[in-house]
Amino acid sequence: MTRPAGVQAPVGTHDVLAPDSARWQWLLGTFADWAARYDFGLIISPMFEDLAVFHRGIGEASEMANKEMYVFEDRGGRRLGLRPEGTASVVRAFVQHHPALPFKAWYATPAFRYERPQKGRYRQHHQIGVEALGTDDPAMDVEVISLAWRFYEALGLKRVRLLINSMGHAGCRGDYLELLSEHLGAHEASLCEEHRPTWARNPLRVLDCKRQDCVEVTAGGPMLIDHLCHECATHFAAVREGLSSMGIASELSPRLVRGFDYYTRTTFEFVSEVLESAQNAIGGGGRYDNLVEQLGGDPVGGIGFGSGIERLLLVLEAEAVALPGIQPELFVVDTCPVDASSALIDELRRAGLRVARAYDARSMKAQMKAADRSGARLALLIGPRELAAGEVTMRDLRGEEGAGAQVSLARAEVLAHVLERLKKRP
RNA sequence: GUGGGCGUAGCUCAGUUGGUUAGAGCGCCAGGUUGUGGUCCUGGAGGUCGCGGGUUCGACCCCCGUCGCUCACCCCA
């Protein structure tokens, strides 16, 4: 209990040990599979970047860039930041390497934000996501969004809603912002305490405010979705139609304003209906048609999404989805005074089997107990009797009738019998 | 950054207006069954009661500080 100061995970971080880590492996594997089906390739990029990458990407005014980033200076005097989200780094890598278009990349990465932890919110959390750069085609918006949707389905999630909105491009958004500012200015006195003095700096944020005062003011005001230019409106309609043609329902959510400044046109968020906590967004993303240029690249568009692993795990638990574990298939019990099992265990493992064993020369009873708890289906017993006879006893630990049947096998035939038995009962 | 709740065994927790050697269940180890798990019985190990200070004859209990966990605001994944 008492341990030296500092010998514990930092605030807001967690260790994930087996068997819980098996859920992560399964989730990550499922995502990798679906990303590959959509022809996305894995990208691995550094977890820290020059601060400018994040500042220019996320927007200097944003809460995240200002107060939540882990910033440090290295020994060479460089100002660096720990990745707070996935997109900026991918775009930076894209600009740096000029890959062929369209560039479709998926990632799994930790993300760091200095915030007060609470349920579903940590200082180090983990995201999986994709970015697709180099095309404005609404079909790519549809691919990115549907990939997320199919992935959630593959996990077994049922109670997920897709909220969608369009932020327009710089032109129509600019026109709209004037209308919105006019409206907010006229009703300034009715805004909530926080936004009354600050609405002018970022009027869109007010739309996102959940306090009753602001909700009432903005409800009577203009919505961006009604003021999109022809091109943006057409693009948005194509995205929704594409999703609809796949049977994916998207709910128009005109107040949806996501946290990063870089979004244009399509923005979306996946919310869980079963999470009771305030952190019910399990993923989100959008199009960013100016970001590549802002980071020094050609003026090409992109779109992506990110999803939080910890939150997905919370939802999986809330929806009571059964999660596959990783258990040994065999447990080898060896009670001989000399090592009689290492070579056999090696043979089994090289044949692809997951094999557990006991250590410290414990009694047969203790080893059998360990075998039972390991979750293995079969136990192989080698005691002095088997050793002398050149045999191995194979015992079924998961026999449906309770008492497991056991048979004696010649040492040379063990592998063949084990493979047959395990295949027989998948 | 703001506010609430909580830190007692590996885990989940109990602990009577502050009173002697701090308990339970589960888990773990061993034995009952000198070669057999899952049920049952018996026994055992394991705690500077988060840490530091204070009040008191005496503190797991009261007070202060501190560290940590947790929930909410905020922000978001």
XYZ file of C-alpha atoms (C1' of nucleotides) in Angstrom:
503
model
C 0.000 0.000 0.000
C 2.573 2.491 1.044
C 5.011 3.143 -1.705
C 7.733 5.649 -2.327
C 6.468 9.028 -3.483
C 5.994 9.298 -7.203
C 5.949 5.575 -7.859
C 2.497 5.556 -9.356
C 0.910 6.453 -12.651
C 0.572 10.232 -13.100
C -2.796 11.891 -12.542
C -5.261 11.067 -15.260
C -3.307 8.136 -16.667
C -3.925 4.434 -16.307
C -2.265 1.097 -16.718
C -4.199 -1.525 -18.618
C -3.220 -5.056 -17.644
C -4.491 -8.387 -18.810
C -7.223 -9.478 -18.963
C -8.559 -5.959 -19.606
C -5.925 -5.350 -22.246
C -7.476 -8.157 -24.304
C -10.399 -5.835 -24.957
C -7.986 -3.297 -26.369
C -6.367 -5.858 -28.611
C -9.730 -6.933 -29.918
C -10.919 -3.372 -30.487
C -7.692 -2.342 -32.191
C -7.722 -5.456 -34.336
C -11.298 -4.829 -35.401
C -10.484 -1.280 -36.369
C -7.372 -2.283 -38.303
C -9.485 -4.788 -40.175
C -12.147 -2.262 -41.130
C -9.606 0.400 -42.059
C -8.002 -2.102 -44.422
C -11.370 -2.961 -45.960
C -11.729 0.723 -46.793
C -8.204 0.793 -48.215
C -6.659 2.978 -45.527
C -2.990 2.434 -44.715
C -1.487 2.700 -41.256
C 0.449 5.855 -40.404
C 2.813 6.087 -37.474
C 3.960 9.577 -36.644
C 5.673 11.155 -33.635
C 3.648 11.790 -30.505
C 5.151 15.223 -30.138
C 5.523 17.958 -32.695
C 6.758 21.477 -33.006
C 4.216 23.550 -31.141
C 3.375 25.430 -34.313
C 1.923 22.304 -35.874
C -0.733 22.074 -33.200
C -1.242 25.793 -32.833
C -1.808 26.347 -36.517
C -3.832 23.189 -36.801
C -6.174 23.421 -33.880
C -6.356 27.187 -33.729
C -4.527 29.275 -31.199
C -7.710 30.595 -29.682
C -9.069 27.168 -28.873
C -9.226 25.930 -25.347
C -7.142 22.933 -26.256
C -4.236 24.811 -27.763
C -4.230 27.345 -24.977
C -4.721 25.636 -21.679
C -4.726 21.931 -22.273
C -1.554 21.142 -24.135
C 1.432 19.457 -22.638
C 4.221 21.777 -23.721
C 7.905 21.354 -23.129
C 11.261 22.523 -24.325
C 13.851 19.952 -25.307
C 17.570 20.242 -24.656
C 18.022 21.947 -27.982
C 15.641 24.711 -27.028
C 12.872 23.550 -29.360
C 9.314 24.246 -28.233
C 7.369 21.030 -28.529
C 3.916 19.811 -27.635
C 2.522 16.368 -26.870
C -0.134 15.443 -29.409
C -3.574 16.520 -28.133
C -5.433 15.030 -31.118
C -4.633 13.019 -34.191
C -5.271 15.146 -37.230
C -2.591 17.823 -37.123
C 0.300 15.360 -37.131
C -1.090 13.406 -40.058
C -1.531 16.562 -42.085
C 1.994 17.660 -41.214
C 3.334 14.300 -42.388
C 1.283 14.592 -45.566
C 2.737 18.017 -46.306
C 6.230 16.777 -45.605
C 6.145 13.637 -47.752
C 3.885 14.485 -50.709
C 2.260 11.062 -50.975
C 0.067 10.180 -53.959
C -3.511 11.436 -53.818
C -5.838 10.641 -52.326
C -3.902 9.875 -49.172
C -5.843 7.588 -46.886
C -4.303 6.869 -43.495
C -5.506 5.307 -40.261
C -3.880 5.584 -36.876
C -4.056 4.484 -33.274
C -2.378 6.818 -30.864
C -2.338 8.228 -27.366
C -3.505 11.829 -27.029
C -2.577 14.148 -24.187
C -4.591 16.960 -22.675
C -4.022 18.648 -19.362
C -7.534 18.573 -17.930
C -9.156 17.517 -14.695
C -9.908 13.837 -15.105
C -13.394 12.457 -14.730
C -15.373 9.563 -16.085
C -14.470 9.141 -19.744
C -11.889 11.908 -19.678
C -8.221 11.399 -19.003
C -4.951 13.241 -19.404
C -3.698 10.467 -21.601
C -6.395 8.828 -23.636
C -6.216 6.841 -26.831
C -7.768 7.413 -30.184
C -8.192 5.485 -33.347
C -9.081 7.335 -36.480
C -8.518 7.999 -40.142
C -7.639 10.950 -42.346
C -8.264 11.166 -46.086
C -6.523 14.013 -47.892
C -6.481 15.282 -51.403
C -10.083 15.242 -52.514
C -13.239 17.285 -52.019
C -15.422 14.479 -53.284
C -18.405 13.988 -50.966
C -17.951 10.275 -51.618
C -14.882 10.496 -49.386
C -16.942 12.091 -46.625
C -19.290 9.156 -46.974
C -16.426 6.662 -46.788
C -14.963 8.184 -43.656
C -18.276 8.406 -41.848
C -19.483 4.991 -42.909
C -16.180 3.421 -41.901
C -16.734 4.682 -38.383
C -20.308 3.458 -38.462
C -19.457 -0.022 -39.708
C -16.677 -0.244 -37.165
C -19.075 0.533 -34.320
C -21.443 -2.075 -35.695
C -18.649 -4.619 -35.835
C -17.950 -3.954 -32.166
C -21.545 -4.825 -31.444
C -22.753 -1.339 -30.529
C -26.447 -0.723 -31.072
C -27.272 2.549 -29.418
C -25.179 5.011 -31.376
C -26.515 8.118 -33.122
C -24.808 10.014 -35.906
C -25.195 13.776 -35.661
C -24.183 15.744 -38.713
C -23.892 19.361 -39.743
C -22.122 21.549 -42.264
C -19.884 24.433 -41.297
C -19.781 25.782 -44.854
C -16.630 27.092 -46.475
C -14.860 30.331 -45.606
C -17.193 32.378 -47.820
C -20.601 31.284 -46.712
C -19.495 30.895 -43.149
C -18.200 34.452 -43.154
C -21.528 35.775 -44.359
C -23.328 33.713 -41.794
C -21.087 34.866 -38.963
C -22.139 38.418 -39.650
C -25.785 37.447 -39.378
C -25.139 35.492 -36.215
C -23.126 38.288 -34.624
C -25.866 40.729 -35.406
C -28.379 38.480 -33.715
C -26.208 37.772 -30.679
C -25.419 41.460 -30.322
C -29.086 42.306 -30.284
C -29.690 39.780 -27.515
C -26.432 40.145 -25.637
C -28.152 40.836 -22.335
C -29.926 37.480 -22.503
C -26.809 35.366 -23.031
C -25.398 33.192 -20.295
C -22.873 34.563 -17.860
C -19.907 33.049 -19.647
C -20.791 34.081 -23.171
C -22.185 37.544 -22.485
C -18.713 39.082 -22.424
C -17.056 36.673 -24.885
C -19.547 35.946 -27.661
C -17.956 38.341 -30.119
C -14.622 36.516 -30.086
C -16.081 33.218 -31.230
C -19.807 33.465 -31.984
C -20.036 29.824 -33.089
C -19.214 28.656 -29.584
C -22.447 30.167 -28.354
C -24.369 27.751 -30.567
C -22.697 24.924 -28.712
C -23.527 26.330 -25.283
C -25.902 24.109 -23.353
C -27.067 26.683 -20.858
C -30.715 27.609 -21.140
C -30.037 31.323 -21.656
C -27.882 30.819 -24.723
C -30.065 28.052 -26.085
C -33.063 30.373 -26.072
C -31.181 33.186 -27.778
C -29.726 31.029 -30.530
C -32.964 29.129 -31.082
C -34.479 32.293 -32.466
C -31.413 33.171 -34.511
C -30.040 32.165 -37.888
C -28.583 28.673 -38.438
C -25.604 28.136 -40.692
C -27.271 25.211 -42.397
C -29.880 27.629 -43.816
C -27.219 29.958 -45.209
C -24.870 27.631 -47.030
C -23.752 28.616 -50.503
C -24.915 26.475 -53.408
C -21.732 24.388 -53.572
C -21.643 23.687 -49.839
C -25.330 22.839 -49.765
C -24.909 20.477 -52.711
C -21.908 18.817 -51.099
C -23.782 18.356 -47.842
C -26.816 16.882 -49.571
C -24.581 14.434 -51.444
C -22.966 13.289 -48.205
C -26.292 12.666 -46.540
C -27.661 10.894 -49.575
C -24.605 8.676 -49.801
C -24.988 7.655 -46.168
C -28.667 7.129 -46.603
C -28.083 4.849 -49.606
C -26.091 2.592 -47.281
C -28.831 2.580 -44.722
C -26.968 4.888 -42.349
C -29.238 7.452 -40.737
C -27.691 10.845 -40.090
C -29.468 13.361 -37.888
C -29.116 16.968 -38.901
C -27.778 18.820 -35.889
C -27.518 22.524 -36.772
C -25.952 23.433 -33.427
C -23.138 20.945 -33.786
C -19.932 22.966 -33.601
C -16.876 20.940 -32.958
C -13.895 21.950 -30.906
C -11.314 22.664 -33.535
C -11.135 25.743 -35.681
C -10.049 23.873 -38.777
C -13.358 22.293 -39.676
C -15.183 23.268 -42.863
C -18.268 21.840 -44.485
C -19.116 18.383 -43.121
C -18.828 17.929 -39.366
C -20.200 14.995 -37.435
C -20.254 13.369 -34.063
C -21.195 9.936 -32.792
C -22.980 9.919 -29.468
C -23.927 6.969 -27.347
C -27.410 6.749 -25.932
C -26.326 4.533 -23.091
C -23.592 6.588 -21.455
C -25.042 8.404 -18.501
C -22.020 10.566 -17.985
C -21.527 13.903 -19.619
C -18.884 12.388 -21.856
C -21.196 10.695 -24.300
C -19.363 11.507 -27.530
C -17.525 8.397 -28.652
C -16.169 9.839 -31.848
C -16.334 12.724 -34.208
C -14.680 14.494 -37.035
C -15.173 16.544 -40.116
C -13.794 18.077 -43.250
C -10.903 20.527 -43.122
C -10.398 22.116 -46.487
C -7.935 24.786 -45.364
C -5.759 22.894 -42.929
C -3.251 21.478 -45.386
C -2.589 24.922 -46.793
C -2.287 26.356 -43.304
C 0.445 23.875 -42.574
C 2.307 24.845 -45.707
C 0.978 22.365 -48.227
C -0.972 22.644 -51.423
C -4.564 23.821 -51.072
C -6.197 20.403 -50.960
C -9.064 19.288 -48.790
C -9.279 16.496 -46.290
C -11.630 14.784 -43.912
C -11.182 12.496 -40.966
C -12.577 11.190 -37.758
C -11.263 10.104 -34.404
C -12.766 7.870 -31.782
C -11.803 7.467 -28.146
C -10.854 3.949 -27.119
C -11.602 4.464 -23.433
C -15.048 5.768 -24.257
C -15.763 2.955 -26.662
C -14.866 0.552 -23.885
C -17.240 2.361 -21.538
C -20.024 2.029 -24.081
C -19.241 -1.616 -24.732
C -19.598 -2.212 -21.037
C -22.789 -0.167 -20.809
C -24.264 -2.092 -23.721
C -23.095 -5.339 -22.114
C -21.262 -6.480 -25.211
C -19.442 -9.743 -24.527
C -15.758 -9.199 -25.066
C -13.565 -12.037 -26.199
C -10.683 -12.847 -23.912
C -7.349 -14.400 -24.688
C -6.930 -17.658 -22.831
C -4.503 -20.495 -23.128
C -5.826 -23.530 -24.943
C -3.718 -25.953 -22.972
C -2.266 -26.181 -19.514
C 0.595 -28.547 -18.925
C 0.846 -30.090 -15.471
C 4.212 -31.585 -14.663
C 4.822 -33.216 -11.273
C 7.991 -35.065 -12.148
C 11.084 -34.520 -10.035
C 12.921 -33.621 -13.230
C 11.734 -31.416 -16.054
C 9.590 -33.682 -18.212
C 7.535 -31.101 -20.053
C 9.583 -28.235 -21.475
C 10.257 -29.956 -24.783
C 6.597 -30.925 -25.180
C 5.443 -27.414 -24.358
C 7.869 -26.059 -26.928
C 6.548 -28.429 -29.557
C 2.954 -27.395 -28.857
C 3.729 -23.718 -28.975
C 5.621 -24.048 -32.206
C 2.531 -25.739 -33.609
C 0.622 -22.529 -32.867
C -1.076 -23.435 -29.609
C -1.404 -21.164 -26.607
C 0.120 -23.119 -23.766
C 0.316 -22.240 -20.071
C 2.103 -24.142 -17.329
C 2.864 -23.989 -13.631
C 6.119 -23.088 -11.946
C 7.864 -23.779 -8.665
C 7.150 -27.518 -8.614
C 3.765 -27.230 -6.994
C 1.571 -30.178 -6.081
C -0.670 -31.775 -8.667
C -3.694 -30.415 -6.890
C -2.301 -26.905 -7.010
C -1.339 -27.246 -10.658
C -4.776 -28.578 -11.570
C -6.329 -25.644 -9.788
C -4.140 -23.282 -11.777
C -5.069 -25.154 -14.953
C -8.745 -24.678 -14.211
C -8.354 -20.972 -13.555
C -6.267 -20.398 -16.620
C -9.335 -20.959 -18.740
C -7.606 -23.654 -20.766
C -9.838 -26.330 -22.249
C -7.361 -29.159 -21.948
C -4.831 -30.146 -19.325
C -1.889 -32.381 -20.158
C -0.563 -34.281 -17.164
C 2.909 -35.666 -16.884
C 3.716 -37.343 -13.580
C 6.210 -40.058 -12.738
C 3.822 -42.716 -14.045
C 3.453 -41.059 -17.452
C 7.140 -40.360 -17.578
C 7.992 -43.998 -16.991
C 5.456 -45.182 -19.567
C 6.365 -42.595 -22.137
C 2.817 -41.277 -22.065
C 0.885 -38.100 -21.384
C -2.564 -37.898 -19.820
C -4.919 -35.534 -21.610
C -7.802 -34.305 -19.508
C -10.775 -32.261 -20.651
C -11.331 -29.447 -18.182
C -14.463 -28.155 -19.836
C -16.409 -31.360 -20.139
C -20.084 -30.647 -20.228
C -20.927 -33.463 -17.843
C -18.751 -32.067 -15.132
C -16.086 -34.652 -14.528
C -13.617 -34.287 -17.346
C -12.782 -37.371 -19.298
C -9.129 -38.198 -19.603
C -7.129 -40.442 -21.855
C -3.565 -41.668 -22.020
C -1.621 -40.768 -25.123
C 1.715 -41.931 -26.375
C 4.181 -39.063 -26.086
C 4.698 -38.925 -29.862
C 0.992 -38.627 -30.582
C 0.157 -35.838 -28.168
C 0.264 -32.968 -30.641
C -1.929 -34.731 -33.176
C -4.544 -35.609 -30.542
C -4.552 -32.131 -29.059
C -5.040 -30.520 -32.438
C -7.839 -32.893 -33.255
C -9.582 -32.371 -29.938
C -9.391 -28.590 -30.099
C -10.604 -28.496 -33.663
C -13.494 -30.772 -32.890
C -15.036 -28.382 -30.418
C -14.514 -24.847 -31.684
C -9.295 26.461 -13.494
C -14.024 25.777 -9.934
C -17.038 22.673 -6.651
C -18.841 17.919 -4.116
C -17.745 12.812 -2.315
C -14.010 9.306 -0.815
C -8.899 7.039 0.814
C -9.064 0.578 6.381
C -5.878 -6.667 3.702
C -4.650 -8.220 -3.482
C -10.310 -6.814 -4.437
C -15.268 -5.095 -2.386
C -16.276 -3.122 2.191
C -17.685 -3.070 7.893
C -15.579 -0.662 12.095
C -20.671 1.156 17.382
C -20.879 9.415 20.980
C -12.215 8.595 20.224
C -10.893 3.301 24.601
C -6.961 -2.423 24.993
C -4.116 -7.640 20.337
C -8.369 -3.637 13.545
C -12.751 -7.369 11.203
C -15.861 -9.867 7.121
C -16.684 -11.752 2.204
C -14.073 -12.892 -2.096
C -9.129 -13.953 -3.743
C -4.343 -16.239 -2.455
C -1.452 -20.441 0.074
C -1.645 -25.233 2.552
C -4.184 -29.518 4.373
C -8.597 -32.915 4.315
C -7.826 -36.690 -0.669
C 0.974 -39.186 0.017
C -1.413 -38.373 -8.760
C -6.284 -34.757 -10.387
C -9.343 -28.664 -11.020
C -14.394 -26.660 -10.850
C -18.485 -28.093 -4.903
C -17.520 -28.700 0.396
C -14.683 -28.510 5.248
C -10.307 -26.878 8.224
C -6.160 -23.923 8.883
C -2.699 -20.018 7.309
C -0.270 -15.779 5.250
C -1.321 -10.761 4.305
C -2.718 -4.136 7.188
C 3.151 1.664 9.996
C -6.147 2.205 8.826
C -2.885 7.186 1.963
C 1.067 10.561 4.073
C 2.540 14.602 7.627
C 1.315 17.511 11.681
C -2.173 18.892 15.712
C -5.913 18.067 19.844
C -6.163 14.156 23.766
C -4.270 10.090 29.207
C -5.552 7.596 24.558
C -6.981 8.744 17.368
C -9.026 4.247 11.966
C -12.528 7.801 14.336
C -11.882 14.868 15.792
C -8.965 19.366 13.434
C -5.347 21.319 9.717
C -2.263 20.411 5.664
C -0.761 17.300 1.742
C -0.940 13.412 -1.996
C -4.237 10.372 -4.587
C -8.987 8.486 -6.385
C -13.794 9.760 -7.963
C -18.059 12.720 -9.804
C -19.807 17.264 -11.807
C -18.928 22.251 -14.126
C -15.920 23.477 -18.259
C -13.924 21.162 -22.496
C -13.943 17.157 -25.403
C -12.538 11.352 -27.253
